[in-house]
Structure formats: structure tokens, C-alpha cells
Amino acid sequence: MKIIDIQTLVVNAEMRNWVFVKVVTDQDGLYGWGEASLNWKTRAVTGAVEDLKPLLIGKDPRDIEQIVRILNKHSYYRLGIIGATAISGIEHALWDIFGKSLDLPVWRLLGGKTRDSVRVYTHLGLGDMKSVYETFDEGALRDKALAVVEQGYDALKVVFIPYAHFSVGIPARKHVGRLMRTLRDAVGDGVDIMIDFHGRPASIAGALQFIEELAPYNPMFCEEPVIPGDTEAMRLVTERAGCPIATGERLVGFKEFEPLFAAKACHIVQPDLNHTGGILEGKRIAAAAEQAFMGVAPHNPNGPIAGAAALHFDVSTPNFVIQEEMSGAVPWYDDVVSVPMKRTGSAWAVPEGAGLGVEVNEREAAKHPFKQEVFHTATAILPDGTIVDW
């Protein structure tokens, strides 16, 4: 079996572009689908896939470890987030081919089942990006949270930390406290709440001041309280916070996670299998996290194939905690792609189909070509004109 072509298919999903990767083999009708979506980097990622393709033509797609090594080593310059995302999409497709060739689901090839269902959560607004990032009003927050719970979810994530700088004013802190109290009162103790800071506080003190307002309401975790990359800052926040701390969506590969493990600098890691180098790299990260007494809650606000890859990873990963998901993010979702994620309440069922269990209707996908994504980052400006983290 040999790889004869690698193609990309861009599908605009209104607030972001999905980048699907198709790896084609010389076996009649045998191909695999992966995903390499990266917000605001669509053209760079598709170009990276095209640049990497010549390295793989003629290779056996089942030699996944070797192929990933080729993509990393033979690129010469070390790859950042764009290259790692391109590799992730290709790698997903290789697993899909491998599973199809054996008529087995991918999770079987990753070591088998470690659970009978996969707990999931969604965002405020059920995927509507404006609701996710722009809900700072108590009434709207309550209504949108209840709408999520009405859909059967028992866990949700919110992003209501204000754009911040090195110091945090009392009104901003108190407003966050009111929002969290409103949210907890609305959904009750039976619903887990996660707060995504998006790395907005520019200081350890600022992050801790916000966490002090949130902790009494028992969040499942506070995510990215400071910008990733500074392990010591993350460790200090984790040691002093009165609730679990999570991070990792913007880290690339095992090497960038390793300092977190050594320093015990968080409680939950959040590798994005769409960005960190693929499923194999995610399994390495998860294994090291388990040894460091950390859980894994994979990041995934991406498209449907990334969701399928995460599902198979979750089924086979012992220290899995909860999965971010964005199913049905657009009205025509089911017209473009069929996926193995079947949700009952707040859990996905374990899939039994071959490979990742995904099929793409390329004709329908072509109806939603590339468009420039919305730049939410343009709102991350303080009243005095200072540009801050989004």
C-alpha cells in the first residue's frame, strides 16, 4: 500500500475555516480524512500540507510513526504551530486509513477501550462564536447557559474574563464575581463550569485576583489564567489558586508540555490533537501527564474531523477527564460530513465503525469555500488604545 496523493479541502464554517486533509492510497477506494484547521492561518496551513506532500508520496500510510518522523526531521527547520497543524491533519488521515484497512475503529489501534462513554462539554451559545466571546451581561449569560443545559449538557465553558493588563481594577473583579454567581445560581451544582481566561491577565497577581472571585463557586477548572510558555508563572498561579488550573491548547508537541510536568505547574493539560502533532503525540503527552498526576481535557473548538480524532483518543486514554466539542456548529453540518460522534446527554458513545468513522460529501463542502475569518482579536483593545491579549 502506498500514498499517491494528499489533498486539502477548505470549508468555511462561518466563524472559522475548516481545513480537511485527504490522503489517497493506491488501493482502490481506500483513503483517509484528517483535519488541520487553525484559526486565521488557513492559507499557511494548506501551503504547508502542499510543501510536506512530496516527502510522503510512495510511503506506506500505515507506517505512522516513521512518517511523522520524516515530516518533522526532513523539514530541516523545526516546525511551529503551522507545520505541526499540517502534520496533525495528515496523521489523522493515516490513522483513518489504517483503521479502514483492518476494518477496526482507530481506538482499537491505540490500545483499546478505557471507558464506555466520553464526557463532553460545549460553549456558551452552542458554538455561536459571538455568544462565546462577547457575553458579559448577567441576563444574557443566564439565558444562554440555561439553553446549553436544556440541550442535555451537564458541563459548559464560558469566556467572560475582561480584557486586562498588568493590574486589575476592583469593578472588573467584582463584575466577574457577579457573572460567576449568576451562572452558578442558574445551572445549579449539578453542572460543571469551566472559565477560559484566554491568557488575558498580563500578571500573576491579576490572574489570582480573578480566580479569587471565581473559586467560591467551584469551577471545574480555570483555563489559561496566564499566557502559556512561562512554566514558573503557571506554577505560581496553580499553587495559589483555590481551584483546578488547566492549560495547554497553545503548546506544540511533547517538548513544550514537558516543563509543566516537571514543575507540576497545572492540574489538567489540554493538548489540541489538531495542532500538537497528531494523535500519537497526544498519547505521549497524556502518558506523561498521568505520571505527573494530571488529567487530560483535550482542546477542540475545531471542525468535525478533529472532533472524531479526539473521540478515538479519549476512548483509549485512561486519564481523560472531559472533551470540548462543537458538533452542529453550523446549520449544514450534517450535509457536509457524517461523523461518529453520537451524543446522549453530555456524553459521546464509543464508535464501532472502521477508521475514524468520518465521511465527507465533497460536493456539499464545495458550497462553502474559503472566506476570511472574523478577527475577534480586533476587540482586544483597552480604552486608552493599549493592545492586549485576546
Tab-separated table of C-alpha atoms in Angstrom:
chain	number	residue	atom	x	y	z
A	1	MET	CA	0.000	0.000	0.000
A	2	LYS	CA	1.351	3.417	-0.982
A	3	ILE	CA	0.358	7.064	-0.680
A	4	ILE	CA	-0.287	8.549	-4.121
A	5	ASP	CA	-1.761	11.950	-3.254
A	6	ILE	CA	-2.531	14.350	-0.410
A	7	GLN	CA	-5.256	16.951	-0.903
A	8	THR	CA	-6.761	19.755	1.180
A	9	LEU	CA	-10.370	20.869	1.221
A	10	VAL	CA	-11.248	24.191	2.893
A	11	VAL	CA	-14.780	24.565	4.242
A	12	ASN	CA	-15.858	27.929	5.615
A	13	ALA	CA	-17.919	27.342	8.762
A	14	GLU	CA	-18.971	30.994	9.121
A	15	MET	CA	-16.766	31.969	12.077
A	16	ARG	CA	-13.762	29.867	11.054
A	17	ASN	CA	-12.424	27.762	8.193
A	18	TRP	CA	-12.129	24.003	8.492
A	19	VAL	CA	-9.134	22.521	6.682
A	20	PHE	CA	-9.791	18.886	5.771
A	21	VAL	CA	-6.861	16.728	4.632
A	22	LYS	CA	-7.407	13.720	2.350
A	23	VAL	CA	-4.653	11.132	1.958
A	24	VAL	CA	-5.210	8.881	-1.056
A	25	THR	CA	-3.653	5.420	-1.477
A	26	ASP	CA	-3.063	3.170	-4.478
A	27	GLN	CA	-5.697	0.755	-3.123
A	28	ASP	CA	-8.998	1.239	-4.915
A	29	GLY	CA	-11.325	3.379	-2.782
A	30	LEU	CA	-9.006	3.473	0.244
A	31	TYR	CA	-8.304	6.967	1.539
A	32	GLY	CA	-8.263	8.749	4.884
A	33	TRP	CA	-9.601	12.037	6.221
A	34	GLY	CA	-7.877	14.282	8.737
A	35	GLU	CA	-8.221	17.887	9.861
A	36	ALA	CA	-5.707	20.719	10.057
A	37	SER	CA	-7.848	23.737	10.984
A	38	LEU	CA	-6.028	26.696	12.530
A	39	ASN	CA	-7.841	29.980	13.013
A	40	TRP	CA	-6.511	32.835	10.892
A	41	LYS	CA	-3.815	30.589	9.371
A	42	THR	CA	-5.839	28.713	6.712
A	43	ARG	CA	-3.719	29.554	3.676
A	44	ALA	CA	-0.490	28.998	5.572
A	45	VAL	CA	-1.607	25.520	6.682
A	46	THR	CA	-2.812	24.406	3.257
A	47	GLY	CA	0.500	25.602	1.839
A	48	ALA	CA	2.379	23.644	4.497
A	49	VAL	CA	0.486	20.459	3.602
A	50	GLU	CA	1.407	21.002	-0.047
A	51	ASP	CA	5.060	21.533	0.894
A	52	LEU	CA	5.120	18.340	3.000
A	53	LYS	CA	3.347	16.152	0.438
A	54	PRO	CA	6.410	15.252	-1.692
A	55	LEU	CA	8.031	13.693	1.393
A	56	LEU	CA	5.247	11.110	1.613
A	57	ILE	CA	4.420	10.060	-1.944
A	58	GLY	CA	5.191	6.346	-2.250
A	59	LYS	CA	5.285	5.718	1.504
A	60	ASP	CA	3.159	3.080	3.237
A	61	PRO	CA	0.470	5.084	5.105
A	62	ARG	CA	0.388	2.518	7.919
A	63	ASP	CA	3.943	3.404	8.993
A	64	ILE	CA	2.607	6.304	11.016
A	65	GLU	CA	5.482	6.676	13.470
A	66	GLN	CA	8.008	6.710	10.642
A	67	ILE	CA	6.001	9.149	8.535
A	68	VAL	CA	5.621	11.638	11.392
A	69	ARG	CA	9.352	11.358	11.975
A	70	ILE	CA	10.013	12.089	8.304
A	71	LEU	CA	7.737	15.138	8.383
A	72	ASN	CA	9.493	16.538	11.440
A	73	LYS	CA	13.090	15.616	10.577
A	74	HIS	CA	13.177	16.158	6.827
A	75	SER	CA	11.604	19.586	7.055
A	76	TYR	CA	15.057	20.673	8.339
A	77	TYR	CA	13.843	23.836	10.102
A	78	ARG	CA	11.858	22.961	13.197
A	79	LEU	CA	8.138	23.381	12.657
A	80	GLY	CA	5.954	25.691	14.702
A	81	ILE	CA	2.185	25.730	15.077
A	82	ILE	CA	1.517	25.934	11.327
A	83	GLY	CA	3.715	22.972	10.446
A	84	ALA	CA	2.522	20.963	13.449
A	85	THR	CA	-1.106	21.560	12.427
A	86	ALA	CA	-0.380	20.381	8.878
A	87	ILE	CA	1.281	17.234	10.264
A	88	SER	CA	-1.669	16.655	12.607
A	89	GLY	CA	-4.143	16.669	9.726
A	90	ILE	CA	-2.026	14.260	7.703
A	91	GLU	CA	-1.537	11.991	10.721
A	92	HIS	CA	-5.280	11.814	11.447
A	93	ALA	CA	-5.834	10.660	7.874
A	94	LEU	CA	-3.171	7.955	8.230
A	95	TRP	CA	-4.954	6.540	11.279
A	96	ASP	CA	-8.205	6.606	9.318
A	97	ILE	CA	-6.574	4.575	6.524
A	98	PHE	CA	-5.007	2.134	8.984
A	99	GLY	CA	-8.326	1.503	10.723
A	100	LYS	CA	-10.192	1.089	7.431
A	101	SER	CA	-7.576	-1.359	6.148
A	102	LEU	CA	-8.244	-3.612	9.158
A	103	ASP	CA	-11.974	-2.848	9.488
A	104	LEU	CA	-11.365	-1.610	13.043
A	105	PRO	CA	-12.065	1.691	14.821
A	106	VAL	CA	-8.928	3.747	15.489
A	107	TRP	CA	-9.318	3.481	19.266
A	108	ARG	CA	-8.693	-0.263	18.952
A	109	LEU	CA	-5.316	0.500	17.375
A	110	LEU	CA	-4.448	2.953	20.163
A	111	GLY	CA	-4.618	0.315	22.895
A	112	GLY	CA	-8.326	-0.354	23.142
A	113	LYS	CA	-11.175	0.963	25.226
A	114	THR	CA	-10.630	2.519	28.662
A	115	ARG	CA	-14.210	3.779	29.150
A	116	ASP	CA	-17.735	3.114	27.934
A	117	SER	CA	-18.597	6.715	27.067
A	118	VAL	CA	-16.823	10.056	26.632
A	119	ARG	CA	-17.987	13.031	28.697
A	120	VAL	CA	-18.217	16.263	26.704
A	121	TYR	CA	-18.922	19.950	27.203
A	122	THR	CA	-19.790	22.765	24.868
A	123	HIS	CA	-19.540	26.551	24.885
A	124	LEU	CA	-21.977	29.226	25.828
A	125	GLY	CA	-24.082	29.834	22.720
A	126	LEU	CA	-23.689	26.235	21.485
A	127	GLY	CA	-20.905	27.196	19.119
A	128	ASP	CA	-22.023	30.690	18.164
A	129	MET	CA	-18.708	32.499	18.446
A	130	LYS	CA	-20.252	35.891	19.210
A	131	SER	CA	-22.002	34.349	22.225
A	132	VAL	CA	-18.824	32.576	23.327
A	133	TYR	CA	-16.605	35.648	23.380
A	134	GLU	CA	-18.950	38.593	23.810
A	135	THR	CA	-21.363	37.686	26.641
A	136	PHE	CA	-20.605	39.992	29.578
A	137	ASP	CA	-24.205	40.752	30.601
A	138	GLU	CA	-25.665	38.811	33.535
A	139	GLY	CA	-29.088	38.293	31.960
A	140	ALA	CA	-27.735	37.088	28.622
A	141	LEU	CA	-25.267	34.832	30.426
A	142	ARG	CA	-28.049	33.196	32.428
A	143	ASP	CA	-30.271	32.654	29.378
A	144	LYS	CA	-27.522	31.214	27.200
A	145	ALA	CA	-26.287	28.909	29.949
A	146	LEU	CA	-29.781	27.533	30.505
A	147	ALA	CA	-30.105	26.943	26.753
A	148	VAL	CA	-26.982	24.756	26.900
A	149	VAL	CA	-28.338	22.776	29.849
A	150	GLU	CA	-31.665	22.324	28.058
A	151	GLN	CA	-29.742	20.554	25.279
A	152	GLY	CA	-28.666	17.904	27.787
A	153	TYR	CA	-25.164	19.083	28.672
A	154	ASP	CA	-24.003	18.871	32.280
A	155	ALA	CA	-20.844	20.915	31.656
A	156	LEU	CA	-20.185	24.198	29.836
A	157	LYS	CA	-17.397	26.693	29.262
A	158	VAL	CA	-17.576	30.477	29.391
A	159	VAL	CA	-15.161	33.244	28.372
A	160	PHE	CA	-16.106	36.279	30.448
A	161	ILE	CA	-12.772	37.452	31.849
A	162	PRO	CA	-12.452	41.064	30.666
A	163	TYR	CA	-9.565	42.243	28.543
A	164	ALA	CA	-6.917	43.002	31.118
A	165	HIS	CA	-3.416	44.347	31.548
A	166	PHE	CA	-0.906	44.207	34.423
A	167	SER	CA	-3.319	45.486	37.050
A	168	VAL	CA	-6.983	44.681	37.563
A	169	GLY	CA	-9.467	47.223	38.902
A	170	ILE	CA	-11.977	46.464	41.636
A	171	PRO	CA	-15.049	46.972	39.362
A	172	ALA	CA	-13.720	44.439	36.834
A	173	ARG	CA	-13.058	41.866	39.539
A	174	LYS	CA	-16.463	42.343	41.145
A	175	HIS	CA	-18.180	42.080	37.758
A	176	VAL	CA	-16.529	38.701	37.147
A	177	GLY	CA	-17.683	37.578	40.587
A	178	ARG	CA	-21.282	38.606	39.820
A	179	LEU	CA	-21.205	36.791	36.485
A	180	MET	CA	-19.960	33.601	38.121
A	181	ARG	CA	-22.557	33.810	40.898
A	182	THR	CA	-25.295	34.340	38.306
A	183	LEU	CA	-24.090	31.371	36.314
A	184	ARG	CA	-23.870	29.041	39.318
A	185	ASP	CA	-27.290	30.106	40.587
A	186	ALA	CA	-28.786	29.478	37.147
A	187	VAL	CA	-27.411	25.995	36.442
A	188	GLY	CA	-27.024	24.664	39.986
A	189	ASP	CA	-24.362	22.423	41.454
A	190	GLY	CA	-25.063	19.560	39.046
A	191	VAL	CA	-23.485	21.364	36.087
A	192	ASP	CA	-19.722	21.812	35.817
A	193	ILE	CA	-18.491	25.258	34.772
A	194	MET	CA	-15.145	25.990	33.161
A	195	ILE	CA	-13.808	29.529	32.784
A	196	ASP	CA	-11.439	30.226	29.905
A	197	PHE	CA	-9.162	33.172	30.746
A	198	HIS	CA	-7.582	33.140	27.251
A	199	GLY	CA	-4.379	34.315	28.925
A	200	ARG	CA	-5.876	37.805	29.275
A	201	PRO	CA	-4.316	38.811	32.613
A	202	ALA	CA	-0.811	40.117	31.956
A	203	SER	CA	0.353	39.401	35.501
A	204	ILE	CA	0.247	36.583	38.032
A	205	ALA	CA	-1.415	38.933	40.526
A	206	GLY	CA	-4.182	39.824	38.071
A	207	ALA	CA	-4.908	36.175	37.314
A	208	LEU	CA	-5.096	35.337	41.011
A	209	GLN	CA	-7.404	38.271	41.725
A	210	PHE	CA	-9.903	36.989	39.170
A	211	ILE	CA	-9.558	33.409	40.452
A	212	GLU	CA	-10.299	34.638	43.972
A	213	GLU	CA	-13.690	35.846	42.706
A	214	LEU	CA	-14.410	32.562	40.880
A	215	ALA	CA	-13.156	29.912	43.298
A	216	PRO	CA	-16.045	30.123	45.829
A	217	TYR	CA	-18.403	28.901	43.079
A	218	ASN	CA	-16.368	25.723	42.447
A	219	PRO	CA	-15.350	25.887	38.796
A	220	MET	CA	-14.284	22.594	37.256
A	221	PHE	CA	-11.172	24.470	36.162
A	222	CYS	CA	-9.845	27.879	35.187
A	223	GLU	CA	-8.120	27.673	31.827
A	224	GLU	CA	-5.029	29.586	30.642
A	225	PRO	CA	-5.022	32.087	33.534
A	226	VAL	CA	-1.745	33.466	32.148
A	227	ILE	CA	-0.242	33.324	28.678
A	228	PRO	CA	1.281	29.865	28.055
A	229	GLY	CA	5.004	29.405	27.753
A	230	ASP	CA	6.104	30.618	31.191
A	231	THR	CA	6.087	27.486	33.336
A	232	GLU	CA	7.101	29.301	36.518
A	233	ALA	CA	4.211	31.757	36.205
A	234	MET	CA	1.778	28.896	35.650
A	235	ARG	CA	3.201	27.034	38.651
A	236	LEU	CA	2.778	30.055	40.918
A	237	VAL	CA	-0.833	30.508	39.851
A	238	THR	CA	-1.557	26.793	40.288
A	239	GLU	CA	-0.045	26.694	43.788
A	240	ARG	CA	-2.033	29.714	44.981
A	241	ALA	CA	-5.367	29.152	43.210
A	242	GLY	CA	-8.247	27.745	45.171
A	243	CYS	CA	-9.484	25.662	42.230
A	244	PRO	CA	-8.086	23.384	39.476
A	245	ILE	CA	-5.995	25.027	36.745
A	246	ALA	CA	-5.787	23.867	33.128
A	247	THR	CA	-3.586	24.872	30.207
A	248	GLY	CA	-2.034	23.569	27.004
A	249	GLU	CA	-4.132	24.407	23.950
A	250	ARG	CA	-1.391	26.645	22.523
A	251	LEU	CA	1.519	24.310	23.282
A	252	VAL	CA	3.027	22.348	20.411
A	253	GLY	CA	4.324	18.829	20.940
A	254	PHE	CA	5.599	16.917	23.947
A	255	LYS	CA	8.645	19.144	24.401
A	256	GLU	CA	6.508	22.191	25.200
A	257	PHE	CA	4.419	20.217	27.709
A	258	GLU	CA	7.376	18.595	29.435
A	259	PRO	CA	8.242	21.594	31.682
A	260	LEU	CA	4.665	21.616	33.013
A	261	PHE	CA	5.020	18.009	34.124
A	262	ALA	CA	8.397	18.548	35.776
A	263	ALA	CA	7.164	21.605	37.701
A	264	LYS	CA	3.669	20.253	38.499
A	265	ALA	CA	2.550	23.560	37.037
A	266	CYS	CA	-1.127	22.733	36.390
A	267	HIS	CA	-3.759	20.145	37.242
A	268	ILE	CA	-5.168	19.390	33.781
A	269	VAL	CA	-3.417	19.548	30.392
A	270	GLN	CA	-5.284	20.437	27.215
A	271	PRO	CA	-3.406	19.284	24.132
A	272	ASP	CA	-5.153	20.040	20.856
A	273	LEU	CA	-4.755	16.950	18.662
A	274	ASN	CA	-5.373	19.179	15.674
A	275	HIS	CA	-2.340	21.351	16.485
A	276	THR	CA	0.139	19.485	18.657
A	277	GLY	CA	1.351	16.953	16.085
A	278	GLY	CA	-1.447	14.399	15.987
A	279	ILE	CA	-2.858	11.505	17.963
A	280	LEU	CA	0.462	9.768	18.658
A	281	GLU	CA	1.944	12.932	20.120
A	282	GLY	CA	-1.213	13.405	22.150
A	283	LYS	CA	-0.851	9.905	23.595
A	284	ARG	CA	2.741	10.675	24.646
A	285	ILE	CA	1.598	13.868	26.335
A	286	ALA	CA	-1.232	12.054	28.112
A	287	ALA	CA	1.061	9.287	29.374
A	288	ALA	CA	3.489	11.808	30.855
A	289	ALA	CA	0.588	13.768	32.360
A	290	GLU	CA	-0.644	10.641	34.116
A	291	GLN	CA	2.766	10.145	35.706
A	292	ALA	CA	2.617	13.761	36.897
A	293	PHE	CA	-0.857	13.180	38.458
A	294	MET	CA	-2.568	15.326	35.816
A	295	GLY	CA	-5.738	14.728	33.864
A	296	VAL	CA	-6.248	15.390	30.146
A	297	ALA	CA	-9.088	17.506	28.736
A	298	PRO	CA	-8.324	17.907	25.011
A	299	HIS	CA	-8.926	21.285	23.432
A	300	ASN	CA	-11.124	21.191	20.320
A	301	PRO	CA	-13.197	24.125	19.052
A	302	ASN	CA	-12.297	22.956	15.544
A	303	GLY	CA	-14.241	21.076	12.901
A	304	PRO	CA	-15.895	17.652	12.778
A	305	ILE	CA	-12.900	15.514	11.769
A	306	ALA	CA	-10.825	16.957	14.606
A	307	GLY	CA	-13.714	16.005	16.868
A	308	ALA	CA	-13.667	12.427	15.577
A	309	ALA	CA	-9.913	12.151	16.165
A	310	ALA	CA	-10.403	13.438	19.717
A	311	LEU	CA	-13.169	10.879	20.324
A	312	HIS	CA	-10.895	7.940	19.483
A	313	PHE	CA	-8.106	9.430	21.602
A	314	ASP	CA	-10.477	9.896	24.546
A	315	VAL	CA	-11.817	6.349	24.407
A	316	SER	CA	-8.277	4.958	24.664
A	317	THR	CA	-6.756	7.369	27.221
A	318	PRO	CA	-7.008	6.385	30.921
A	319	ASN	CA	-6.503	9.866	32.431
A	320	PHE	CA	-9.027	11.550	30.146
A	321	VAL	CA	-11.316	13.984	32.016
A	322	ILE	CA	-13.674	15.760	29.597
A	323	GLN	CA	-13.792	16.711	25.900
A	324	GLU	CA	-14.517	20.103	24.353
A	325	GLU	CA	-16.836	19.747	21.368
A	326	MET	CA	-18.503	21.869	18.689
A	327	SER	CA	-20.911	19.489	16.948
A	328	GLY	CA	-23.612	21.173	14.908
A	329	ALA	CA	-21.732	24.472	14.864
A	330	VAL	CA	-23.372	25.393	11.516
A	331	PRO	CA	-26.867	24.522	10.217
A	332	TRP	CA	-25.496	22.498	7.276
A	333	TYR	CA	-23.043	20.486	9.404
A	334	ASP	CA	-24.672	17.121	8.654
A	335	ASP	CA	-24.906	17.855	4.921
A	336	VAL	CA	-21.143	18.215	4.594
A	337	VAL	CA	-19.865	15.484	6.877
A	338	SER	CA	-21.032	12.356	8.668
A	339	VAL	CA	-19.233	11.733	11.945
A	340	PRO	CA	-19.096	9.012	14.602
A	341	MET	CA	-19.904	11.365	17.499
A	342	LYS	CA	-23.321	10.381	18.821
A	343	ARG	CA	-24.282	12.402	21.884
A	344	THR	CA	-26.658	11.317	24.613
A	345	GLY	CA	-26.958	13.986	27.261
A	346	SER	CA	-23.405	15.110	27.936
A	347	ALA	CA	-21.580	12.055	26.587
A	348	TRP	CA	-20.437	10.637	23.269
A	349	ALA	CA	-20.939	6.941	22.601
A	350	VAL	CA	-17.947	4.723	21.756
A	351	PRO	CA	-17.888	4.288	17.943
A	352	GLU	CA	-17.594	0.874	16.308
A	353	GLY	CA	-17.101	1.850	12.663
A	354	ALA	CA	-13.812	1.395	10.794
A	355	GLY	CA	-11.140	4.095	10.926
A	356	LEU	CA	-12.184	7.454	12.348
A	357	GLY	CA	-15.711	6.819	11.087
A	358	VAL	CA	-15.880	10.050	9.088
A	359	GLU	CA	-17.102	10.628	5.547
A	360	VAL	CA	-17.078	13.956	3.705
A	361	ASN	CA	-19.533	14.956	0.996
A	362	GLU	CA	-17.088	16.887	-1.163
A	363	ARG	CA	-19.809	18.265	-3.422
A	364	GLU	CA	-21.661	19.790	-0.462
A	365	ALA	CA	-18.386	21.007	1.054
A	366	ALA	CA	-17.623	22.898	-2.150
A	367	LYS	CA	-20.686	25.072	-1.486
A	368	HIS	CA	-18.825	26.648	1.450
A	369	PRO	CA	-15.453	27.813	0.073
A	370	PHE	CA	-12.763	29.728	1.928
A	371	LYS	CA	-13.678	33.106	3.389
A	372	GLN	CA	-11.652	35.409	5.581
A	373	GLU	CA	-12.429	34.551	9.181
A	374	VAL	CA	-13.764	37.116	11.643
A	375	PHE	CA	-10.929	38.715	13.603
A	376	HIS	CA	-12.269	38.697	17.166
A	377	THR	CA	-8.840	39.919	18.240
A	378	ALA	CA	-9.713	43.403	16.970
A	379	THR	CA	-11.773	43.927	20.144
A	380	ALA	CA	-8.809	43.291	22.473
A	381	ILE	CA	-8.034	46.974	22.997
A	382	LEU	CA	-8.232	48.874	26.283
A	383	PRO	CA	-9.959	52.304	26.415
A	384	ASP	CA	-6.577	54.067	26.205
A	385	GLY	CA	-5.670	52.195	23.000
A	386	THR	CA	-3.376	49.592	24.572
A	387	ILE	CA	-3.375	46.300	22.633
A	388	VAL	CA	-3.834	43.347	24.992
A	389	ASP	CA	-4.200	39.576	24.738
A	390	TRP	CA	-7.459	38.335	23.272
